[in-house]
PDB file of C-alpha atoms in Angstrom:
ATOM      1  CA  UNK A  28      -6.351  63.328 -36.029  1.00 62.00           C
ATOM      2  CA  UNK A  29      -7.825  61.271 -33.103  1.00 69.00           C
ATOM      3  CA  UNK A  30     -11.594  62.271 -32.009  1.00 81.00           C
ATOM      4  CA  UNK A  31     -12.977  60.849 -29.375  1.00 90.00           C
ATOM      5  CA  UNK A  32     -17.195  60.526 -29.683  1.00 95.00           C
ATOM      6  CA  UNK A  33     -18.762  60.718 -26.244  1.00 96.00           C
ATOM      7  CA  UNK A  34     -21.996  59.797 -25.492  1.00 97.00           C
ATOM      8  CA  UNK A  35     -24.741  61.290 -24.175  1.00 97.00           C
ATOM      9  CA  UNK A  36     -24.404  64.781 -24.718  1.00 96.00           C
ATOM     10  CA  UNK A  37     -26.522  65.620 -21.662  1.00 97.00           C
ATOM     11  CA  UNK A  38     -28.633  63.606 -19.826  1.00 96.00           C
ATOM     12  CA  UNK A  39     -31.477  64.948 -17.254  1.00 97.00           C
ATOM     13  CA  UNK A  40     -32.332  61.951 -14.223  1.00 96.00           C
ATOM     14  CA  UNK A  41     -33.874  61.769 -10.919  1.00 96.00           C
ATOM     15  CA  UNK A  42     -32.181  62.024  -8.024  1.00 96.00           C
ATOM     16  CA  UNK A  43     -30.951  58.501  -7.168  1.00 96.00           C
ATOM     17  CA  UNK A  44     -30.878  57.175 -10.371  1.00 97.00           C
ATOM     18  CA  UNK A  45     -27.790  55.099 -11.880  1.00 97.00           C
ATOM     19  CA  UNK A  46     -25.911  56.891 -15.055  1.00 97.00           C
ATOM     20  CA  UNK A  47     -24.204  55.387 -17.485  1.00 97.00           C
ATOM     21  CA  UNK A  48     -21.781  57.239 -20.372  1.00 98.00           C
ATOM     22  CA  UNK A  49     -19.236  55.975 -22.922  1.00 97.00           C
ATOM     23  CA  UNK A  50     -16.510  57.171 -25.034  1.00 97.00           C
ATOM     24  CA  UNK A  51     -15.547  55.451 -28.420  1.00 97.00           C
ATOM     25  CA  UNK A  52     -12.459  56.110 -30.657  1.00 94.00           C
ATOM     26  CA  UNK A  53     -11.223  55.077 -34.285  1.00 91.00           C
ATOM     27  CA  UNK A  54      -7.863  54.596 -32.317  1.00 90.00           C
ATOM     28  CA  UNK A  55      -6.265  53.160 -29.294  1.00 91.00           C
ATOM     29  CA  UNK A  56      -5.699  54.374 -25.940  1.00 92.00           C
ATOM     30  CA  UNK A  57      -2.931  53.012 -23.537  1.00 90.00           C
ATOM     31  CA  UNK A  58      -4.764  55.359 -20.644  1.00 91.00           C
ATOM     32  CA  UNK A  59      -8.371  56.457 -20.128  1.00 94.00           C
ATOM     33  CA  UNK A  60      -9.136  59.080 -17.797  1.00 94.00           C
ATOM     34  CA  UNK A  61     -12.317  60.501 -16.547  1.00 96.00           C
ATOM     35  CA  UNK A  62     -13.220  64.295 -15.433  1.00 96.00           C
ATOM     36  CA  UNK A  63     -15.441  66.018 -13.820  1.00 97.00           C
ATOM     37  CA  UNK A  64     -16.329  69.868 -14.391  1.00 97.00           C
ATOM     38  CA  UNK A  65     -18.381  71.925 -11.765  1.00 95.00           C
ATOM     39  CA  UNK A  66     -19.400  75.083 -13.105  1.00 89.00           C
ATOM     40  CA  UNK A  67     -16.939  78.319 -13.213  1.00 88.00           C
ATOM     41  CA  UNK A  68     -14.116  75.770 -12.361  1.00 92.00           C
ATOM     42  CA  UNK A  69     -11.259  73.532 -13.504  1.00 94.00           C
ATOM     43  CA  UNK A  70     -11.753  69.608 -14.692  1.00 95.00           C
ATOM     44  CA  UNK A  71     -10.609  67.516 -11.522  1.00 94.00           C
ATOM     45  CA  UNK A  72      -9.199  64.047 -12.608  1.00 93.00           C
ATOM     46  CA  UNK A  73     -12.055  61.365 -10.897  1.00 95.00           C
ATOM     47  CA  UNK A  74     -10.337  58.105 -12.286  1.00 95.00           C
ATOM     48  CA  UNK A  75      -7.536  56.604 -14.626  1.00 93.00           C
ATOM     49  CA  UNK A  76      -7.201  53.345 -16.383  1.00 94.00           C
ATOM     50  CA  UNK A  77      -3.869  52.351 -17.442  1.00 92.00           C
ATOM     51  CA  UNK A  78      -4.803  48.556 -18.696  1.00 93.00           C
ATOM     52  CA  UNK A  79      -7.213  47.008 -21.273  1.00 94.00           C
ATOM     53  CA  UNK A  80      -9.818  45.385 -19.384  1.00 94.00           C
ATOM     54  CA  UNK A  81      -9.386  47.069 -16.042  1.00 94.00           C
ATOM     55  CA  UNK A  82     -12.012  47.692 -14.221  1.00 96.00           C
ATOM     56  CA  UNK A  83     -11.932  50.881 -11.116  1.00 95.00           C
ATOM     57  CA  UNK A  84     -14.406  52.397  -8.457  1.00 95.00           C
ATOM     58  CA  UNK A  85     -14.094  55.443  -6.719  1.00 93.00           C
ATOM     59  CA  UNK A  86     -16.714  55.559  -4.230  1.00 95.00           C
ATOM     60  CA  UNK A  87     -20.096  55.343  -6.562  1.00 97.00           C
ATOM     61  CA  UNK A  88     -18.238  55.889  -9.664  1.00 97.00           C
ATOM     62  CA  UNK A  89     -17.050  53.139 -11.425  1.00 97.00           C
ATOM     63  CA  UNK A  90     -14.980  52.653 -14.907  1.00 97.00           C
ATOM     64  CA  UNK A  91     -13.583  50.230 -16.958  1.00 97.00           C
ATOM     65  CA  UNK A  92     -10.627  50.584 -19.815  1.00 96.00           C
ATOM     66  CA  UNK A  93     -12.207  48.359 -22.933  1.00 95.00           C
ATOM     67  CA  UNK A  94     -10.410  45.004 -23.913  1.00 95.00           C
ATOM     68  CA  UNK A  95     -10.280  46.772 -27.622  1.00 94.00           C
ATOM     69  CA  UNK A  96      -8.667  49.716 -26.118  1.00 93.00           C
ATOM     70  CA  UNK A  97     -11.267  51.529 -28.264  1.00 94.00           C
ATOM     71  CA  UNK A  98     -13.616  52.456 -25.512  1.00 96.00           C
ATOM     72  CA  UNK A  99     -14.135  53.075 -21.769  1.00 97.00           C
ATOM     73  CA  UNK A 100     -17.311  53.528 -19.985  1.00 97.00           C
ATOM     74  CA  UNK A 101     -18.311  55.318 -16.530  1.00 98.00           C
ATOM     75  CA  UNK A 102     -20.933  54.665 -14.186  1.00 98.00           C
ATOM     76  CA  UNK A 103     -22.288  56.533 -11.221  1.00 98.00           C
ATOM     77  CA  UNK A 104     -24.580  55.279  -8.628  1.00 97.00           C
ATOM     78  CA  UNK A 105     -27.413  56.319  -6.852  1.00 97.00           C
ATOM     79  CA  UNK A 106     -26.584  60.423  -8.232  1.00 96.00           C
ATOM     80  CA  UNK A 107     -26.846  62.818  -5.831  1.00 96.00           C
ATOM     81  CA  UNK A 108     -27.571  66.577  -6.233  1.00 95.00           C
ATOM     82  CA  UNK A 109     -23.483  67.280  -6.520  1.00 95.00           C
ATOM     83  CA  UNK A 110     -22.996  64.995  -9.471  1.00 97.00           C
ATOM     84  CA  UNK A 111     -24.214  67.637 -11.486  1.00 97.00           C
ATOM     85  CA  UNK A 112     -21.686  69.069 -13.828  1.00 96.00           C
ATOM     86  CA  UNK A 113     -19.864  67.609 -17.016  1.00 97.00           C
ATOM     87  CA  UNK A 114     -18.156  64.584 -17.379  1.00 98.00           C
ATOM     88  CA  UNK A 115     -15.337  64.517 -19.960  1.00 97.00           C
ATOM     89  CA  UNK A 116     -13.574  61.212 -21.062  1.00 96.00           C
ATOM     90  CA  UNK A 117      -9.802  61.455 -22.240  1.00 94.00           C
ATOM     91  CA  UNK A 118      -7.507  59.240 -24.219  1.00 92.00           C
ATOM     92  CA  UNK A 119      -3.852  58.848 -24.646  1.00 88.00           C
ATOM     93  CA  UNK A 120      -1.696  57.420 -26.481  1.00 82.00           C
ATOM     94  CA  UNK A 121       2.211  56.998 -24.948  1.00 74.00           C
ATOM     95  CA  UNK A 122       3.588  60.307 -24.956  1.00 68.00           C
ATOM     96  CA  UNK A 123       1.064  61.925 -26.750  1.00 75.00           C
ATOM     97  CA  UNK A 124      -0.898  64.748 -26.012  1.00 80.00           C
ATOM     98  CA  UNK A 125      -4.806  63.747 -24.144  1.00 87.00           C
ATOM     99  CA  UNK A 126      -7.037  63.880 -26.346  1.00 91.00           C
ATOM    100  CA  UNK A 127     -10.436  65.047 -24.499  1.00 93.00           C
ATOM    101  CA  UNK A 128     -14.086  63.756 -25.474  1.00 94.00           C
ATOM    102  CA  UNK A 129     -16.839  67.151 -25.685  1.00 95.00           C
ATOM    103  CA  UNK A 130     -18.200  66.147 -22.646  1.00 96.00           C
ATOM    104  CA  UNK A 131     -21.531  64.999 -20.904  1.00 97.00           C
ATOM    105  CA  UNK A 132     -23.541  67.091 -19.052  1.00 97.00           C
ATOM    106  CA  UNK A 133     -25.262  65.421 -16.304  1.00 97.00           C
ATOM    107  CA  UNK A 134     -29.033  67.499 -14.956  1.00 96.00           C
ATOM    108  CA  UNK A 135     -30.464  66.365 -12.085  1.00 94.00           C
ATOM    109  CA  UNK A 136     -34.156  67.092 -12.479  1.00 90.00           C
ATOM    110  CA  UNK A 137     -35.796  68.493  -8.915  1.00 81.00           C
TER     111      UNK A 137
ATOM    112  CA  UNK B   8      -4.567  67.257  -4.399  1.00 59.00           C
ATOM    113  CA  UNK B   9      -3.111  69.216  -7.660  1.00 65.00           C
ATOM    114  CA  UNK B  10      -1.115  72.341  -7.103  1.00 91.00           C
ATOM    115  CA  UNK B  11      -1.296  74.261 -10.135  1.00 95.00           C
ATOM    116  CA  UNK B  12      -2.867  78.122  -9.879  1.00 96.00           C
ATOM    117  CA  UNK B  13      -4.519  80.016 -11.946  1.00 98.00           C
ATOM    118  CA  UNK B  14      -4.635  84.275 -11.748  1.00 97.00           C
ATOM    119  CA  UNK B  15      -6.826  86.006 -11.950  1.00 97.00           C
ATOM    120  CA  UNK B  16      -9.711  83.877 -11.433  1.00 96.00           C
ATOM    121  CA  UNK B  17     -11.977  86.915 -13.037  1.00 97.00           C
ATOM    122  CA  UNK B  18     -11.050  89.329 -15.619  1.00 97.00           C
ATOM    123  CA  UNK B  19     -13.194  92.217 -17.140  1.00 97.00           C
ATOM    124  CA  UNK B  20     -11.554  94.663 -19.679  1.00 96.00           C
ATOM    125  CA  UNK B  21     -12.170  96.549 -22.291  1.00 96.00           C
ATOM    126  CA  UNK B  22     -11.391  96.221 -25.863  1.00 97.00           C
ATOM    127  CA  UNK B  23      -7.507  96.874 -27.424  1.00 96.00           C
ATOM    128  CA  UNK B  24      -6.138  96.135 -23.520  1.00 96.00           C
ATOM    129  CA  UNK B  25      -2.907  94.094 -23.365  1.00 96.00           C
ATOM    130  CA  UNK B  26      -3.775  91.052 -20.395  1.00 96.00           C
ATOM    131  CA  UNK B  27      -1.682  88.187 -19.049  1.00 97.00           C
ATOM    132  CA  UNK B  28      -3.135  85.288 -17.718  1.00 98.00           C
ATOM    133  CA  UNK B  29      -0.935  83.513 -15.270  1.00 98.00           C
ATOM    134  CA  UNK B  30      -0.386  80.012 -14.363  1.00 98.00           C
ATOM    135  CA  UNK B  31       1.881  78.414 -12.160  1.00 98.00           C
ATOM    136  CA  UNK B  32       2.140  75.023 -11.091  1.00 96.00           C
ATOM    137  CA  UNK B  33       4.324  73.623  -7.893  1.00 94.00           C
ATOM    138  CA  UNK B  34       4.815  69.960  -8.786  1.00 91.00           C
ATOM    139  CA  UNK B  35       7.908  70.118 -11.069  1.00 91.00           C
ATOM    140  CA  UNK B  36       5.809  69.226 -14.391  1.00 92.00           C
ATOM    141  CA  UNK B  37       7.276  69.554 -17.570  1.00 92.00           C
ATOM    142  CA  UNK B  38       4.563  69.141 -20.374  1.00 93.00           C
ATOM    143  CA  UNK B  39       1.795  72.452 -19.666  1.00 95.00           C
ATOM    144  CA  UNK B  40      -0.935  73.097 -21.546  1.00 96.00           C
ATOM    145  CA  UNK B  41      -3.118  76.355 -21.975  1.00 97.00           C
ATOM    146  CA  UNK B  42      -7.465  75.336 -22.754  1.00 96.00           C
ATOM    147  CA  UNK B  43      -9.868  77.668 -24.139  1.00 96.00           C
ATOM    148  CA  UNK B  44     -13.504  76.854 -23.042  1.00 95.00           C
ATOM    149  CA  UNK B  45     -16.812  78.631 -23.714  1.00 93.00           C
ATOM    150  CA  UNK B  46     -19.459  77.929 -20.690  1.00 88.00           C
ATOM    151  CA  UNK B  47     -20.526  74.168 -21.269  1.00 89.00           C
ATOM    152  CA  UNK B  48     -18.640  73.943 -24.022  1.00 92.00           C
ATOM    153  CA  UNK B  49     -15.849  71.266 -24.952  1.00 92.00           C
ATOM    154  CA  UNK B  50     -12.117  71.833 -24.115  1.00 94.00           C
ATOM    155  CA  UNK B  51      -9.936  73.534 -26.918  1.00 93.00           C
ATOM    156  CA  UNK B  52      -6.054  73.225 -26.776  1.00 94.00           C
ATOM    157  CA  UNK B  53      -4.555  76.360 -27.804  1.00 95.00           C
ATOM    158  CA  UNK B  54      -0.689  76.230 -26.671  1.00 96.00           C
ATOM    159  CA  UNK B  55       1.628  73.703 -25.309  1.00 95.00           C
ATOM    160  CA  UNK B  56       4.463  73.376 -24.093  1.00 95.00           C
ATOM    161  CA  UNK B  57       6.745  70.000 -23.401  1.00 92.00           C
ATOM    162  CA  UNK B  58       9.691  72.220 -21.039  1.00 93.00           C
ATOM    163  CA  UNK B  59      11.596  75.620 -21.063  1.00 96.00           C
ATOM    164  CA  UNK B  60      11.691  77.511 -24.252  1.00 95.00           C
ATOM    165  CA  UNK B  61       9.693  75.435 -25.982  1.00 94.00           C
ATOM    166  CA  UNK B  62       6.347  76.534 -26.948  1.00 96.00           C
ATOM    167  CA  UNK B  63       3.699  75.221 -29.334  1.00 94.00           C
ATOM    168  CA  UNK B  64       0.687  75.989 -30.890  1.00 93.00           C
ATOM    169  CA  UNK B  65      -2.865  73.800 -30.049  1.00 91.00           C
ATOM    170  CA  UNK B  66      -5.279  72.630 -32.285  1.00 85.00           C
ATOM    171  CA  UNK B  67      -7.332  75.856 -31.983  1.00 87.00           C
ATOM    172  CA  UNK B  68      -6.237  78.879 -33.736  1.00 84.00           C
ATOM    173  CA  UNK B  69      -5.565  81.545 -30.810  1.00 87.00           C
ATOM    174  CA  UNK B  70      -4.142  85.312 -31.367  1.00 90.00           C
ATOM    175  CA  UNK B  71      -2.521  84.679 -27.867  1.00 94.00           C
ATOM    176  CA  UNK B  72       0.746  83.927 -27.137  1.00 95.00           C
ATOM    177  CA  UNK B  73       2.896  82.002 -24.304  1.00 97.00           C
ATOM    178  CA  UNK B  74       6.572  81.786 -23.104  1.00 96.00           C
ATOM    179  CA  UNK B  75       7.733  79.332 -21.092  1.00 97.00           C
ATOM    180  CA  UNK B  76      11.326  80.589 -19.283  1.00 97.00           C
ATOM    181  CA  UNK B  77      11.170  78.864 -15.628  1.00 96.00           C
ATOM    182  CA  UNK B  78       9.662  75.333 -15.822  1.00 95.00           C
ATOM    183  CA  UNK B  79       6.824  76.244 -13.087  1.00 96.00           C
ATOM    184  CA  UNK B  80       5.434  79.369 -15.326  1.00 97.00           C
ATOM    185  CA  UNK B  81       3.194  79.497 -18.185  1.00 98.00           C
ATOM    186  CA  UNK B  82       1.566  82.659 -18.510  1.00 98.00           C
ATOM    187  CA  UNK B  83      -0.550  83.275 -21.791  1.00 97.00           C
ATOM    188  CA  UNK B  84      -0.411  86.628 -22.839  1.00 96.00           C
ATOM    189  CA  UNK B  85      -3.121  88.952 -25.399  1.00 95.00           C
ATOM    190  CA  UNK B  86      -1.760  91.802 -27.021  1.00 95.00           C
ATOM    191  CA  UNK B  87      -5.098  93.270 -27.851  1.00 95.00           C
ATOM    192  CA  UNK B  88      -7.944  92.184 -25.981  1.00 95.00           C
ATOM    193  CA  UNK B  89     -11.324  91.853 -28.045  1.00 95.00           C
ATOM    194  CA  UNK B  90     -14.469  90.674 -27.375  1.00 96.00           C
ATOM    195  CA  UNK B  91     -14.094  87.567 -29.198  1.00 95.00           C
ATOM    196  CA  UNK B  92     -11.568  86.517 -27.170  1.00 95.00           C
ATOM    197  CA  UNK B  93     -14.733  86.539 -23.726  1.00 96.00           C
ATOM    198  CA  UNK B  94     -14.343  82.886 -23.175  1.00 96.00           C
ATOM    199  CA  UNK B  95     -12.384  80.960 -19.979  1.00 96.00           C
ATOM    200  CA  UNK B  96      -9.315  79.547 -20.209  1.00 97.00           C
ATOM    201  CA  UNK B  97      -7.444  76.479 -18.483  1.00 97.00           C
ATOM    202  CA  UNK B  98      -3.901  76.232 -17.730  1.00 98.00           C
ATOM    203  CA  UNK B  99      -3.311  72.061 -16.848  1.00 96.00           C
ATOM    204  CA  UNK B 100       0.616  70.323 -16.158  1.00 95.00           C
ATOM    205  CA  UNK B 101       1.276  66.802 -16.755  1.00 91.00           C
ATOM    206  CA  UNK B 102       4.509  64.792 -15.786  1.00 84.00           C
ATOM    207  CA  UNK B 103       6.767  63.560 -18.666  1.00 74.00           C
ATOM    208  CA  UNK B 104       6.567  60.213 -17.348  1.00 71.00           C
ATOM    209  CA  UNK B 105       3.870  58.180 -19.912  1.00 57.00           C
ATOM    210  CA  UNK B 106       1.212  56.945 -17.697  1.00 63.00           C
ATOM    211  CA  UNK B 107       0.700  60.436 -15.477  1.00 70.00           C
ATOM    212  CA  UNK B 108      -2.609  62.352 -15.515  1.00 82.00           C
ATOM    213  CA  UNK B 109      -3.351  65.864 -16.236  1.00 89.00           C
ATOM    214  CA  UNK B 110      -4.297  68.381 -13.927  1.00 92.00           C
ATOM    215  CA  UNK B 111      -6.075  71.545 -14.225  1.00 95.00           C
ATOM    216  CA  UNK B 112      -6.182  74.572 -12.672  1.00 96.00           C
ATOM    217  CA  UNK B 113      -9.335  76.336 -11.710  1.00 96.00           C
ATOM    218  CA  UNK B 114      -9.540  78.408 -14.882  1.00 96.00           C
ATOM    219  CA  UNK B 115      -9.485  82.099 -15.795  1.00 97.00           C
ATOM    220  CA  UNK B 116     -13.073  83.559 -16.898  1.00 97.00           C
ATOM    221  CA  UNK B 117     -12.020  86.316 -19.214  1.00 97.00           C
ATOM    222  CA  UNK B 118     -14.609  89.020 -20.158  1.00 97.00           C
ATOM    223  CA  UNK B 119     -13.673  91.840 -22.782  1.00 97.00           C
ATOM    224  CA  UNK B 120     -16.204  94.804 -23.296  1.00 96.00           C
TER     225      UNK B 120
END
């Protein structure tokens, strides 16, 4: 079936640095959509991409759907203490069901 | 904001114990979808369901079990609780309309002695 590879697994920064993380698939997406998981809670949707190409910011997070439709990419600026959690990527396809990437867990180091 | 809810947020029980894990959701979705996570772990899908009386299973192997008889209820149900079964689990909706995100509830952290 479709996988989606997700990449880093974890990263540990400084306070006020930029992160950047990726998801890659064998297949094509006609949405992307990014999550963000605080611990003990529920994913909460941070942004979707619904065109190849498309680029989308949400305050200091931005994303962009790949022209191959393969791959999608979010960046967050200048991280704060309450950007720490995990980040999971998601693909779909039509009326398919989401297929989620394993995640990225983001440490900010003290 | 999504309205979909999750009860109860904590469960502790004891092995053999029959449980139900609710979830209801408020926005008229048709497509739900029950996770199981372990803490830091990736997502697993372990039921779906695309409307009323129709039930499927996920990619993940689960002993649990789901109905789905109003279109605003999917509780997930355990007929014997064991300790394998400790993990948390997600409830999320989804419209049937192609381009519509998912939303998640806030989860259900299930402990079995």
């Amino acid at each position: 079936g479709q996988q989606l590879n997700q990449s880093p697994q974890s990263m540990f920064i400084q306070e006020g640095e930029d992160v950047s993380m990726n998801c890659t698939s064998s297949s094509i997406f006609n949405t992307w959509l990014w999550y963000k998981q605080d611990p003990g809670e529920g994913p909460v949707l941070l942004i979707a991409l619904y065109k190849a190409g498309e680029l989308t910011s949400n305050g200091r997070l931005t994303a962009q759907f790949g022209i191959t439709r393969k791959d999608s990419f979010l960046n967050i600026s200048a991280s704060i203490p309450s950007d720490v959690g995990i980040y999971f990527c998601a693909g779909q396809l039509f009326h398919d069901k989401i297929i989620f990437g394993k995640g990225t867990r983001l440490h900010i180091l003290p | 904001e999504a309205d979909i809810y999750q009860t109860p947020r904590y469960l502790v029980i004891g092995t053999g114990k029959k449980i139900t894990l609710e979830c209801s959701q408020t926005m008229g979705h048709d497509k739900m979808y029950w996770y199981q996570q372990d803490p830091g772990m990736e997502l697993h899908l372990i039921h779906y369901s695309y409307g009323v009386n129709s039930t499927e299973k996920g990619d993940l192997s689960s002993e649990s079990t789901v109905s789905r008889i109003r279109t605003e209820h999917f509780p997930l149900t355990l007929e014997s609780a064991r300790p394998s079964h400790t993990s948390q689990y997600l409830c999320a909706s989804r419209a049937e309309i192609s381009y519509n995100e998912q939303f998640f509830g806030p989860g259900t952290r299930l402990t079995v002695l």
